[in-house]
Tab-separated table of C-alpha atoms and ligand atoms in Angstrom:
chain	number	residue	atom	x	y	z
A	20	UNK	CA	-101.179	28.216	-14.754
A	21	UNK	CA	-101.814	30.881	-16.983
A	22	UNK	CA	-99.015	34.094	-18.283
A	23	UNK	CA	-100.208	37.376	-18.794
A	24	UNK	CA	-97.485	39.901	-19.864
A	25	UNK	CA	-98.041	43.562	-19.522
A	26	UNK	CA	-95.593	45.758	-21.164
A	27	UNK	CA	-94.512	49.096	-20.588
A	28	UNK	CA	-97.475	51.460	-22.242
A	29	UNK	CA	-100.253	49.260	-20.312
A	30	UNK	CA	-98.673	50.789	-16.989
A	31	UNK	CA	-97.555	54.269	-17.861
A	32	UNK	CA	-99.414	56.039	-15.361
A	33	UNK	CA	-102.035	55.190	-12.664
A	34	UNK	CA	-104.722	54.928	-15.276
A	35	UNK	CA	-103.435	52.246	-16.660
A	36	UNK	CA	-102.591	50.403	-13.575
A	37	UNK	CA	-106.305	50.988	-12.437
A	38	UNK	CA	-106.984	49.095	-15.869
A	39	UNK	CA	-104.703	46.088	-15.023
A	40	UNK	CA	-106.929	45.779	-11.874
A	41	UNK	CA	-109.879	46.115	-14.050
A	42	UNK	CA	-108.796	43.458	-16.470
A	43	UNK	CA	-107.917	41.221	-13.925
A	44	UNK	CA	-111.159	41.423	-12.495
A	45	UNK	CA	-112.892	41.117	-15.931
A	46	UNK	CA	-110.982	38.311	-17.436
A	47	UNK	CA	-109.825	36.212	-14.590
A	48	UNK	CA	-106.733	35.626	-12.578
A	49	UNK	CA	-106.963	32.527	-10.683
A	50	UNK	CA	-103.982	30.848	-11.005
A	51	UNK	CA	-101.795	33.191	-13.088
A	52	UNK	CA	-98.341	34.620	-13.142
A	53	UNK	CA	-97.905	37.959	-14.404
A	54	UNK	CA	-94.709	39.397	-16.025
A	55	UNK	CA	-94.589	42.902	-16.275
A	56	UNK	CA	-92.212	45.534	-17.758
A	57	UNK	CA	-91.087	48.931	-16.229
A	58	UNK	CA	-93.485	51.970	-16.580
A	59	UNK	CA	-94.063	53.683	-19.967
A	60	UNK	CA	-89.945	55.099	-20.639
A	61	UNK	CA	-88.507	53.983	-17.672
A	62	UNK	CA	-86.035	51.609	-19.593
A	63	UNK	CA	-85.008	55.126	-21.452
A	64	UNK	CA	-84.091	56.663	-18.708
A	65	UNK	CA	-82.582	54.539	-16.722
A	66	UNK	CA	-80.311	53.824	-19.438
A	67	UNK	CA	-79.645	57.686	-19.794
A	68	UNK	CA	-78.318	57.133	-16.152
A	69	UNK	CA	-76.051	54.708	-16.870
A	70	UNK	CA	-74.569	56.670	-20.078
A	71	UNK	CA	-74.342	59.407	-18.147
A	72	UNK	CA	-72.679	58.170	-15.277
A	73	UNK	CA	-69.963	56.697	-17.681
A	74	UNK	CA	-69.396	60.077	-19.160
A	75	UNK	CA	-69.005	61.559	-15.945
A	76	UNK	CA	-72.183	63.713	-15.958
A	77	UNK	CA	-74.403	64.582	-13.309
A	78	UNK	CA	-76.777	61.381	-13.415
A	79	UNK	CA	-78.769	61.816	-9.635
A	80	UNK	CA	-80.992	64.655	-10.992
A	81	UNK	CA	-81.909	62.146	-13.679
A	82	UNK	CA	-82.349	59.463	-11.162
A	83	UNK	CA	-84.255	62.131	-8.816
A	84	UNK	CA	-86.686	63.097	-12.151
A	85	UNK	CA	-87.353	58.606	-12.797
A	86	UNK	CA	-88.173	58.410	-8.459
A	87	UNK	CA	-90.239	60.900	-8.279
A	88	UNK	CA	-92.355	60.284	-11.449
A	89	UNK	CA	-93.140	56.945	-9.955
A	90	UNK	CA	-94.020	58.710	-6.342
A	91	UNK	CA	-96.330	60.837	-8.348
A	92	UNK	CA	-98.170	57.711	-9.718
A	93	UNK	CA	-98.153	56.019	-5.925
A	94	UNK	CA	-100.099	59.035	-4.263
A	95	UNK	CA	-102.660	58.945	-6.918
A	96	UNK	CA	-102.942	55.306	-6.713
A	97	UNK	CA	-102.790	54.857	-2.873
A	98	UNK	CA	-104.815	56.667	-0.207
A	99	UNK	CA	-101.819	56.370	2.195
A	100	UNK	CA	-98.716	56.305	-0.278
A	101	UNK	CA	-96.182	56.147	2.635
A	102	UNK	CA	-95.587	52.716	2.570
A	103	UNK	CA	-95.021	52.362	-1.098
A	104	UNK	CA	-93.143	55.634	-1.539
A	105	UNK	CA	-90.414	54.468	1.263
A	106	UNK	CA	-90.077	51.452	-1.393
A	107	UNK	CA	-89.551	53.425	-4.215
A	108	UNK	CA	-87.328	55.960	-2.357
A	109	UNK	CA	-85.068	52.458	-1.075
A	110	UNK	CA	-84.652	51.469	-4.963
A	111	UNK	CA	-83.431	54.408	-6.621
A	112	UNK	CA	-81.085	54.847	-3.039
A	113	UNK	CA	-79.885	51.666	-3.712
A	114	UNK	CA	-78.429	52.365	-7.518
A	115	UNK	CA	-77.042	55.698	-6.285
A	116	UNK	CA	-75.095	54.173	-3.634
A	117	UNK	CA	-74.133	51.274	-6.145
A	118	UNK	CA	-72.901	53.989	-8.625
A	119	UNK	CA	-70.875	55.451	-6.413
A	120	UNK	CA	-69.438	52.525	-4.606
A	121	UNK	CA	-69.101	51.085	-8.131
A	122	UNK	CA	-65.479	50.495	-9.436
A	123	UNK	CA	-66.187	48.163	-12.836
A	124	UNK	CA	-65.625	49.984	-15.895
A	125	UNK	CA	-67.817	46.940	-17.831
A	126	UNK	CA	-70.692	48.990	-19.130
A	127	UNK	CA	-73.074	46.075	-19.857
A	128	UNK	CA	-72.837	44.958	-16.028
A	129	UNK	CA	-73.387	48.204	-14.682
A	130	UNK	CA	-76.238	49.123	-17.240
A	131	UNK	CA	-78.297	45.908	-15.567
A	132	UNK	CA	-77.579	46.640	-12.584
A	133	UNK	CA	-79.007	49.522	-12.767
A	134	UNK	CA	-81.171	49.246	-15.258
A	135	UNK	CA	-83.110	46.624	-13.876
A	136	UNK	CA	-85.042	49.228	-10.818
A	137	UNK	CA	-87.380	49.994	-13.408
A	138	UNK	CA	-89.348	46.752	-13.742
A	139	UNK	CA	-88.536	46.118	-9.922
A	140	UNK	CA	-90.211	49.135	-8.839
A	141	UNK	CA	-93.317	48.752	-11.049
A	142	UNK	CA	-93.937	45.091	-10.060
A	143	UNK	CA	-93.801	46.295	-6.425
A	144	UNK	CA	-96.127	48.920	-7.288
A	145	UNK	CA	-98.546	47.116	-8.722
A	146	UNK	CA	-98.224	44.297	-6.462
A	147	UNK	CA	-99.156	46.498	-3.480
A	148	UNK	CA	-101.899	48.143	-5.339
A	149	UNK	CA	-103.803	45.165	-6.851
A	150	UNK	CA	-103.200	43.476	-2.949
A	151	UNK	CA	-104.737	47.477	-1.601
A	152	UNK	CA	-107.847	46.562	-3.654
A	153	UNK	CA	-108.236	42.636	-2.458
A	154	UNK	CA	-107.124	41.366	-5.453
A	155	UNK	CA	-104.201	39.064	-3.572
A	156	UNK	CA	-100.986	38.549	-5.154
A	157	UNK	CA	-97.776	37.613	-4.293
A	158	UNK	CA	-94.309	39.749	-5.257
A	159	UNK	CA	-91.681	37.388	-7.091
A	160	UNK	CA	-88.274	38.651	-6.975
A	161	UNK	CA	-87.313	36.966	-11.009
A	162	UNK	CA	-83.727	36.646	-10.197
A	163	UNK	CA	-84.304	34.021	-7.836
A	164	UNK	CA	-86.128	31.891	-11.046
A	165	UNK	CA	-84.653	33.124	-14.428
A	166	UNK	CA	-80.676	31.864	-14.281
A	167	UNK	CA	-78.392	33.221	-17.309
A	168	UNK	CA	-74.965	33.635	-17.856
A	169	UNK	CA	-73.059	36.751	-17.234
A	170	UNK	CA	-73.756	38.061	-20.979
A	171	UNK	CA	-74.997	41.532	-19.014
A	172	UNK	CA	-77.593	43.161	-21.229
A	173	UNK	CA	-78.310	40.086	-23.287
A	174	UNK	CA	-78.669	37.231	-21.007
A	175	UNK	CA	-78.514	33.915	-22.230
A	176	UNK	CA	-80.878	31.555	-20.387
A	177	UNK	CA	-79.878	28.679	-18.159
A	178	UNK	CA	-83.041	26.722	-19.049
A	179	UNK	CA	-82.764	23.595	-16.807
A	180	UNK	CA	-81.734	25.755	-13.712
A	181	UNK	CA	-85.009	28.551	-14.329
A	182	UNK	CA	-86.952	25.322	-15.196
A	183	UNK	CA	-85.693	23.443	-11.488
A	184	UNK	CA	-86.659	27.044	-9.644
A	185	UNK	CA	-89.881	27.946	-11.310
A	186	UNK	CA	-90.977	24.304	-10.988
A	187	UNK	CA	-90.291	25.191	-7.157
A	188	UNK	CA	-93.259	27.811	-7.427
A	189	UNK	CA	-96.872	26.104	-6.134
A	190	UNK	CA	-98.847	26.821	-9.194
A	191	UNK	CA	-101.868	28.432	-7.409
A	192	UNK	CA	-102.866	31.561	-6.920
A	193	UNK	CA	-101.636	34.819	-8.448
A	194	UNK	CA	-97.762	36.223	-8.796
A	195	UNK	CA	-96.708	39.108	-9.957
A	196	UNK	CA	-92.844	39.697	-11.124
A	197	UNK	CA	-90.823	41.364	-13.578
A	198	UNK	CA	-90.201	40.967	-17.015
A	199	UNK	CA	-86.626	41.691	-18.823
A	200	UNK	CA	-84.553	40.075	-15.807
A	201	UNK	CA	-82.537	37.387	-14.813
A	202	UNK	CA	-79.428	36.964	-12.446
A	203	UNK	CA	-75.713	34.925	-13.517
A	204	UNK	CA	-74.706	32.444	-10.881
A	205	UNK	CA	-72.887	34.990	-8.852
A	206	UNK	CA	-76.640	36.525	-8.126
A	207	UNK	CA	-75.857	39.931	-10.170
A	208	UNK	CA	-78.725	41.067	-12.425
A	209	UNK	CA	-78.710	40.270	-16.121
A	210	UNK	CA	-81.305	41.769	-18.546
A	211	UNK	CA	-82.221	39.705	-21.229
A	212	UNK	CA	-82.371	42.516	-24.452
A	213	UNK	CA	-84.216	45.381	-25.370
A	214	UNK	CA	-88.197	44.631	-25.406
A	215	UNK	CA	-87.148	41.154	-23.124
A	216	UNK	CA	-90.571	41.145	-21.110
A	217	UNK	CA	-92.263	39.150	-24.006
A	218	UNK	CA	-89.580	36.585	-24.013
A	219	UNK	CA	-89.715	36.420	-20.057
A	220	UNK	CA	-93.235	35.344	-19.846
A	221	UNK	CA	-92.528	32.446	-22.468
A	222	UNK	CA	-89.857	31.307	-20.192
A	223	UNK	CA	-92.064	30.990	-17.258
A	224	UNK	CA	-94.945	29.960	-19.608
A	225	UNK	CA	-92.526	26.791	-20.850
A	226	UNK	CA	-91.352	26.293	-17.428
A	227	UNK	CA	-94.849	25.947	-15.959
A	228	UNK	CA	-96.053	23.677	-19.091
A	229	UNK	CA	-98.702	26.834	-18.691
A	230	UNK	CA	-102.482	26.060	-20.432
A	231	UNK	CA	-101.715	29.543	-22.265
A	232	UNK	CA	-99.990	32.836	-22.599
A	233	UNK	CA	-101.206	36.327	-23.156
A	234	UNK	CA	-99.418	39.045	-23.667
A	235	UNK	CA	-101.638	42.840	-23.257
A	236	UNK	CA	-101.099	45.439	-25.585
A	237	UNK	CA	-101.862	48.967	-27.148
A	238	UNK	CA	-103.033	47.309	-30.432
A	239	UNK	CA	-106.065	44.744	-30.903
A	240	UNK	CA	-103.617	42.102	-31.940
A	241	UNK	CA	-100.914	41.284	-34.553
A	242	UNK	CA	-101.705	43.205	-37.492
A	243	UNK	CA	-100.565	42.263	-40.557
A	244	UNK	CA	-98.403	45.788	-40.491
A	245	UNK	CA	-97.402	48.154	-37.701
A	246	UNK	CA	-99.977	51.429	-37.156
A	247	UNK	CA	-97.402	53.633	-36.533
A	248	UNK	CA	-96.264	53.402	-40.318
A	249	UNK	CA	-99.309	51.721	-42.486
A	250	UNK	CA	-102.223	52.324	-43.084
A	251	UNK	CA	-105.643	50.740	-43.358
A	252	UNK	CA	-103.962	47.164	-41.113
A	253	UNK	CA	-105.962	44.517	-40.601
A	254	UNK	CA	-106.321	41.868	-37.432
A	255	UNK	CA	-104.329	38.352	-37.951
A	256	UNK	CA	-107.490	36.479	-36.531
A	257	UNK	CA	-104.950	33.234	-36.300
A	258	UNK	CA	-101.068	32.787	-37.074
A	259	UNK	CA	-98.823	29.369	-36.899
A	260	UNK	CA	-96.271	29.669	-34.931
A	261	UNK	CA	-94.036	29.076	-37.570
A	262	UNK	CA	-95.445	32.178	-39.215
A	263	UNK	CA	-95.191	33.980	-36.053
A	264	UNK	CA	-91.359	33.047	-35.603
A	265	UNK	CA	-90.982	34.659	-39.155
A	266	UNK	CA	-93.008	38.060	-38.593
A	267	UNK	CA	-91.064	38.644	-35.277
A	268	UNK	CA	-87.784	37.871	-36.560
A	269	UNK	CA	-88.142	40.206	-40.135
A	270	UNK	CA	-89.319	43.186	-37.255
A	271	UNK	CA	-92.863	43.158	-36.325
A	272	UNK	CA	-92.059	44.660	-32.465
A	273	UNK	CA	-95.254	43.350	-31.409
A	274	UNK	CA	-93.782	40.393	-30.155
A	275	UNK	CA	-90.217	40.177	-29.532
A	276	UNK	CA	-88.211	37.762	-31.501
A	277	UNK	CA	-87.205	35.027	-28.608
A	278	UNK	CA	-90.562	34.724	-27.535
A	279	UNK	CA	-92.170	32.086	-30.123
A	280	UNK	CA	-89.485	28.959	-29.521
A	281	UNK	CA	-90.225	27.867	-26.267
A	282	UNK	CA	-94.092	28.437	-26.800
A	283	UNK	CA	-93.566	26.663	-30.006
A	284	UNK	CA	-91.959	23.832	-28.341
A	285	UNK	CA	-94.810	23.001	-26.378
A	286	UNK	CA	-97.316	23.878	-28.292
A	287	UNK	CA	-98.820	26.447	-25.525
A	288	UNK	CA	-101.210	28.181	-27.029
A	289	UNK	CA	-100.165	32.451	-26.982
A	290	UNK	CA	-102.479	35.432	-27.788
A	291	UNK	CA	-101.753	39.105	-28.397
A	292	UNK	CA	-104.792	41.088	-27.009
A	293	UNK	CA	-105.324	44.516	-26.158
A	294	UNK	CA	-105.668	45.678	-23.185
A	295	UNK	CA	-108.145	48.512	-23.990
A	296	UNK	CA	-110.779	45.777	-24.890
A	297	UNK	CA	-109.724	42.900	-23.208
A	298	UNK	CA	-112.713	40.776	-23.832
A	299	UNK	CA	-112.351	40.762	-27.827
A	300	UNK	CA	-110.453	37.767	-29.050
A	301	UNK	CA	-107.095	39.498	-30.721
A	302	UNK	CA	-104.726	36.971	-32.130
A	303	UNK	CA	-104.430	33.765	-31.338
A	304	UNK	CA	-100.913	32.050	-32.064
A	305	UNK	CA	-100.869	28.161	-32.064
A	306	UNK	CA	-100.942	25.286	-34.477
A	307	UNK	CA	-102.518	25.221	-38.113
A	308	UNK	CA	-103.103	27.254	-40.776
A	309	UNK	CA	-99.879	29.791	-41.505
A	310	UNK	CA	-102.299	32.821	-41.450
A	311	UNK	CA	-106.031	33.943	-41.350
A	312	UNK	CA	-106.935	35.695	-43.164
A	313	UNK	CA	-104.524	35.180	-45.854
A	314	UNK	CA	-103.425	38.786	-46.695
A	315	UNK	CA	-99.491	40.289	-47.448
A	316	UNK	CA	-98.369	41.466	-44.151
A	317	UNK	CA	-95.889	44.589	-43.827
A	318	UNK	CA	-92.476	45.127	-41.930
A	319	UNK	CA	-90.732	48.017	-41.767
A	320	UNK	CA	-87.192	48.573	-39.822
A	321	UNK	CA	-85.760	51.512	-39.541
A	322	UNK	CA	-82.486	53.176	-39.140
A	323	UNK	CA	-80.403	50.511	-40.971
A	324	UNK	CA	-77.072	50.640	-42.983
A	325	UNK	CA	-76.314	49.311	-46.365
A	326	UNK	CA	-72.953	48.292	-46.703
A	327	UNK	CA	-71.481	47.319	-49.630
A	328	UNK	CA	-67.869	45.454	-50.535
A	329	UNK	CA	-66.264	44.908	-53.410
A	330	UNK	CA	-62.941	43.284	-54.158
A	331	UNK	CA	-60.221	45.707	-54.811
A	332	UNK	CA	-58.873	43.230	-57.100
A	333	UNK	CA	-61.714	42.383	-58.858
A	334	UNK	CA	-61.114	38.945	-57.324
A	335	UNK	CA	-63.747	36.374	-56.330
A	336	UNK	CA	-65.899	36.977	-52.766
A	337	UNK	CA	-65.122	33.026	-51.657
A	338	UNK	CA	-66.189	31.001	-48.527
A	339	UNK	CA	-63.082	31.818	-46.591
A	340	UNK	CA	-63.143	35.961	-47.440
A	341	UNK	CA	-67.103	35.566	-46.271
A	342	UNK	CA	-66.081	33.783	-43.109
A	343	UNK	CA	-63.748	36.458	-42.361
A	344	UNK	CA	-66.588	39.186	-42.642
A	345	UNK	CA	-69.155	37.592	-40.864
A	346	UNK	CA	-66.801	36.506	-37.498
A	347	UNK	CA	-65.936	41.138	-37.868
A	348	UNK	CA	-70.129	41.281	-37.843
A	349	UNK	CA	-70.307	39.124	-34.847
A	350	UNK	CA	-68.050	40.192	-32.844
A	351	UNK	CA	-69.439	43.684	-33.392
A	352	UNK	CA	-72.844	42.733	-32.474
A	353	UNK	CA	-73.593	44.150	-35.727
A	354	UNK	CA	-77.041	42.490	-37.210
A	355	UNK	CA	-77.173	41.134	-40.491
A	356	UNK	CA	-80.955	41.528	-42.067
A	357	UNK	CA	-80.400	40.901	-45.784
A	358	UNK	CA	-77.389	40.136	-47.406
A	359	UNK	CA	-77.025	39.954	-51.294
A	360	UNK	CA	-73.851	38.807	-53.305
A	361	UNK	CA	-72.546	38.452	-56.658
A	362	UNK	CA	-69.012	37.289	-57.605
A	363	UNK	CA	-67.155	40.414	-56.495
A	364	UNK	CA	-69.107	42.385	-54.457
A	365	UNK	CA	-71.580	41.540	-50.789
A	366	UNK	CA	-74.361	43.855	-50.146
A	367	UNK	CA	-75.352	44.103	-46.357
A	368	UNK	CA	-78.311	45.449	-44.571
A	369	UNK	CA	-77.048	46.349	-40.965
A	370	UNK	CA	-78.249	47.123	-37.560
A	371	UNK	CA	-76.103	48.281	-35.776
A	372	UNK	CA	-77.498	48.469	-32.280
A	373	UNK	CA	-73.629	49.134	-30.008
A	374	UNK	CA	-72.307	51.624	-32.806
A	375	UNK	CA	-69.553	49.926	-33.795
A	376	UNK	CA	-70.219	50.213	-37.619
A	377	UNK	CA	-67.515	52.685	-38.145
A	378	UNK	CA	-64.956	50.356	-36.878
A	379	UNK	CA	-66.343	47.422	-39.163
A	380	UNK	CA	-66.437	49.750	-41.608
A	381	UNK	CA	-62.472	50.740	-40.730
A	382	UNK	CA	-61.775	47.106	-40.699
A	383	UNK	CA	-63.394	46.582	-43.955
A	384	UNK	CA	-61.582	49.557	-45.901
A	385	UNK	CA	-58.757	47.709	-45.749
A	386	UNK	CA	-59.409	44.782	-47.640
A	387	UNK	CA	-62.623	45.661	-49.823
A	388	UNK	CA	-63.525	49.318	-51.434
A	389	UNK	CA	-66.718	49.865	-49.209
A	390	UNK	CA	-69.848	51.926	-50.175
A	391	UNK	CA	-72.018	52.824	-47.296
A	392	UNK	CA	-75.207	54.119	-47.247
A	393	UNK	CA	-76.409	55.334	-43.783
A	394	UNK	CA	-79.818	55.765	-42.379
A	395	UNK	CA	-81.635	53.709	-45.041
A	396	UNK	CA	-85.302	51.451	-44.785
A	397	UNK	CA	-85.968	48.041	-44.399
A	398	UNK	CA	-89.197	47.070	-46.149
A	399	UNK	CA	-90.316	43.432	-45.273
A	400	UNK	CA	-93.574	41.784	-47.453
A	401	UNK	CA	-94.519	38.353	-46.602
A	402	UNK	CA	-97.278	36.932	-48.710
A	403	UNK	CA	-96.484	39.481	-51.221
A	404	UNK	CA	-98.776	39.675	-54.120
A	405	UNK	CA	-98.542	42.303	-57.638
A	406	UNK	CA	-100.172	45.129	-55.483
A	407	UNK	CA	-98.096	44.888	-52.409
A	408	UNK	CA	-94.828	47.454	-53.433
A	409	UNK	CA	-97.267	50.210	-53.561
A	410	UNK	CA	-96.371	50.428	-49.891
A	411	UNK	CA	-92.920	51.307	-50.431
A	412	UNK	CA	-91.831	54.351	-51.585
A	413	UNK	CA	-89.685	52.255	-54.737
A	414	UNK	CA	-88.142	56.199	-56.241
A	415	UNK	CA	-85.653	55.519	-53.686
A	416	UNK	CA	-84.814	51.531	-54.238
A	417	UNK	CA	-81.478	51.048	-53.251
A	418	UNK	CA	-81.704	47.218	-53.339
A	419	UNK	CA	-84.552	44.268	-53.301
A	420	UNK	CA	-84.740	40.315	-53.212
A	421	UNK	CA	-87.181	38.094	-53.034
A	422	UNK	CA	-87.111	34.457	-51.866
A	423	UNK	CA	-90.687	32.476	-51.771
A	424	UNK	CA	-93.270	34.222	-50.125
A	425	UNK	CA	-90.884	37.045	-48.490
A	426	UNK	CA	-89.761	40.242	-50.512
A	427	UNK	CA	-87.570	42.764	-49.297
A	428	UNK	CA	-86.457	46.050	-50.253
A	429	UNK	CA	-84.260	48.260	-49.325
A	430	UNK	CA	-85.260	52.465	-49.889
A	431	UNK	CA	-83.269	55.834	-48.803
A	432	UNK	CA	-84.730	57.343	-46.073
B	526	ADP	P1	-95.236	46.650	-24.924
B	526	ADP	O1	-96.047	47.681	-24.215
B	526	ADP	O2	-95.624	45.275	-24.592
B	526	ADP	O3	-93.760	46.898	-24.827
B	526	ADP	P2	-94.790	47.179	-27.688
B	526	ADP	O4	-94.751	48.666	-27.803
B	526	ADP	O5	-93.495	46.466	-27.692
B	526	ADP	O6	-95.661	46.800	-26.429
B	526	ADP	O7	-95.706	46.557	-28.838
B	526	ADP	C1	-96.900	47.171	-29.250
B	526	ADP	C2	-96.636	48.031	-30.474
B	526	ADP	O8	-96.126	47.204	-31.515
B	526	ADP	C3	-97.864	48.647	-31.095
B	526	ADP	O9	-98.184	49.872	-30.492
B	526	ADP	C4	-97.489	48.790	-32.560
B	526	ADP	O10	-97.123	50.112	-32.893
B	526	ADP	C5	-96.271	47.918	-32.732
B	526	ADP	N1	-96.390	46.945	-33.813
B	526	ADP	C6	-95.381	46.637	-34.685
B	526	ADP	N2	-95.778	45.726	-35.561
B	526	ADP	C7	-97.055	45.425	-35.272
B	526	ADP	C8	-98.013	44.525	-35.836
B	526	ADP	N3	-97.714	43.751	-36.888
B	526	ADP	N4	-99.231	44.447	-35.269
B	526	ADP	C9	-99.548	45.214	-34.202
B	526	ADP	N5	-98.694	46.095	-33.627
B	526	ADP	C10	-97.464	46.213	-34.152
B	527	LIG	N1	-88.462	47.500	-19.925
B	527	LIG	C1	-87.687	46.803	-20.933
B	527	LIG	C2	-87.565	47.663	-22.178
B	527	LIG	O1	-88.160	48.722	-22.245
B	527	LIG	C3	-88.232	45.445	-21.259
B	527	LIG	C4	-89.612	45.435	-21.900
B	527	LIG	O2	-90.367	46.397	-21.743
B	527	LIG	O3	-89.941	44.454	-22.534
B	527	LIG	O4	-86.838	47.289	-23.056
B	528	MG	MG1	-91.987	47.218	-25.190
């Protein structure tokens, strides 16, 4: 078997599900399973649903404006959209009658359960288009493959149950399910984090022992720094995996972080290509060389939070004070992506994805004087060489380390 992932701005609009066709035809899909995400924003709104539902706002005009964006794309796609349209109209039915049935007040559960009709709803699309054109293809309904635990909105894997149920799946011919989703043992949906449609395909791609994985994007490959922010990039022709695990896990979004182990682990070889020119050869991730060409590569994260503690006392920051800090962080889901200490004082770079920095920081004022500075940038440089700061704007260096070939540094906003 071969994975193919598409994510979100591949399918935006009927264009770009004509183009998945396209591809298909041009490169090949004999044999493949295809993960895909939910349409362009769909994740967006769908969570806007669920946060306003929770604050008791009116959340079924938002629902109505999500169904009938994607009815819009089904009568331009389909000659007779009736079929299709009755689908979409029976998903976003479904979630209203779940909200108001619903009585759990656990956020996280109700956010999947919700939030998961986006990638349902574009898989069915695309199913039923790319089977309109004669390019056959079966729908897979994920939860029935990808077990996790009940860890709603971050889903932690049950790898030897997925493995048993996707190794249930005749490897021939062409599937087409979602990425991002899983289900716990009671059958509820899970979602497996943010940007999870990367890391989905990798599961199915380990669980098949697949001959490769390809995941489609807006970009010709990895890049050895993000367009949005950099200028002048430049194509990563080939990276180790090892290299790959690093890039992804300092912040370069073009592959999500959990994506690179299980590849890794069986050596399946995994390429980043775009799906504008789908024939070009992108970047291929797989053993040897770290990197080629050899050239600094750039990371930048954004809205992050220096924190910084300091004994009252001027007493020592020991081992057990640490411990005590770092259980706060992770039970906060609060990220740690730098730290940097000296005998009476911790510096932290924080995400701080489920705002709960303010009550760290509450916690924290109690034991330590805290300085916080909000809104601050994350530079990441791996391969750095004399040159490579020029990058960062370094007037506004709050903080910077360096350890072997990474350097980071921290700037205002
Ligand atoms: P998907 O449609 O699969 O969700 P993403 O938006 O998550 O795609 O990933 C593609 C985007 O990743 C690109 O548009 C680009 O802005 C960003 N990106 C970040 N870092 C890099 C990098 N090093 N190389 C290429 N693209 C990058
Ligand atoms: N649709 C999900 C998201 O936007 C998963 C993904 O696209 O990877 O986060
Ligand atoms: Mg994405």
């Amino acid at each position: 078997m071969k994975v193919f992932k598409f994510g979100g701005a591949s399918v935006k609009d009927a264009a770009g599900v004509r183009n998945v066709a396209d591809l298909l035809q041009s490169v090949g899909y004999e044999n493949t399973c295809v993960i895909v995400s939910a349409m362009g924003k769909t994740t967006n709104a769908l969570e806007e649903v669920v946060k306003r539902y929770f604050e008791n706002e009116d959340f079924e005009k938002t629902i109505s404006g999500v169904k009938e964006q994607h009815i819009t794309l089904a009568k331009e796609l389909f000659e007779n959209p009736t079929d299709v349209s009755n689908e979409i109209s029976q998903f976003f039915d479904d979630i209203v009658s779940f909200l108001r049935r619903n009585k759990s007040p656990n956020y996280s559960y109700v956010y999947d359960q919700v939030v998961c009709c986006g990638e349902l709803i574009s898989t069915k699309i695309i199913s039923m288009y790319l089977n309109s054109i004669n390019i056959k293809n079966d729908w897979l309904d994920v939860r029935d493959y990808i077990k996790t635990d009940d860890t709603y909105r971050e889903g932690k894997v049950n790898w030897s149950l997925t493995e048993q149920n996707i190794k249930k799946i005749s490897p021939k011919g062409l599937f087409i399910t979602q990425g991002f989703l899983g289900s716990d043992s009671n059958f509820f949906t899970t979602t497996l984090g943010r940007e999870g449609s990367d890391y989905s395909a990798a599961i199915f791609a380990y669980c098949f022992n697949a001959e490769s994985m390809t995941i489609w994007k807006d970009v010709p490959g990895v890049l050895n720094a993000d367009p949005r922010y950099f200028e002048e990039t430049q194509l990563l022709n080939h990276i180790s995996y090892e290299e790959a695990i690093e890039l992804a896990y300092y912040g370069a979004s073009v592959i999500h972080p959990k994506t690179l182990q299980p590849l890794q682990q069986k050596e399946i070889p995994f390429f980043v290509k775009s799906f504008i020119n789908p024939t070009e050869n992108g970047t291929e991730v797989a053993k040897g060389e770290a990197l080629s060409p050899e050239v600094p590569c750039f990371i930048l994260k954004r809205e992050q939070h220096l924190v910084r503690l300091s004994s009252k006392d001027f007493s020592f920051i020991t081992e057990d004070k640490l411990s005590g800090i770092f259980n706060q962080l992770y039970d906060y889901q609060i990220k740690v992506n730098l730290m940097q200490n000296s005998a009476i004082s911790l510096s932290l770079c924080l995400e701080d994805k489920y705002n709960n920095l303010d009550k760290f920081v509450a916690d924290m004022n109690e034991a330590y004087k805290v300085q916080e500075e909000n809104d601050v940038l994350l530079y990441t440089i791996r391969h750095f060489d004399d040159n490579s700061d020029k990058v960062v704007p370094t007037e506004k260096e709050l903080l910077r380390q360096t350890v072997r070939e990474t350097l980071q540094i921290v700037v205002k906003a």
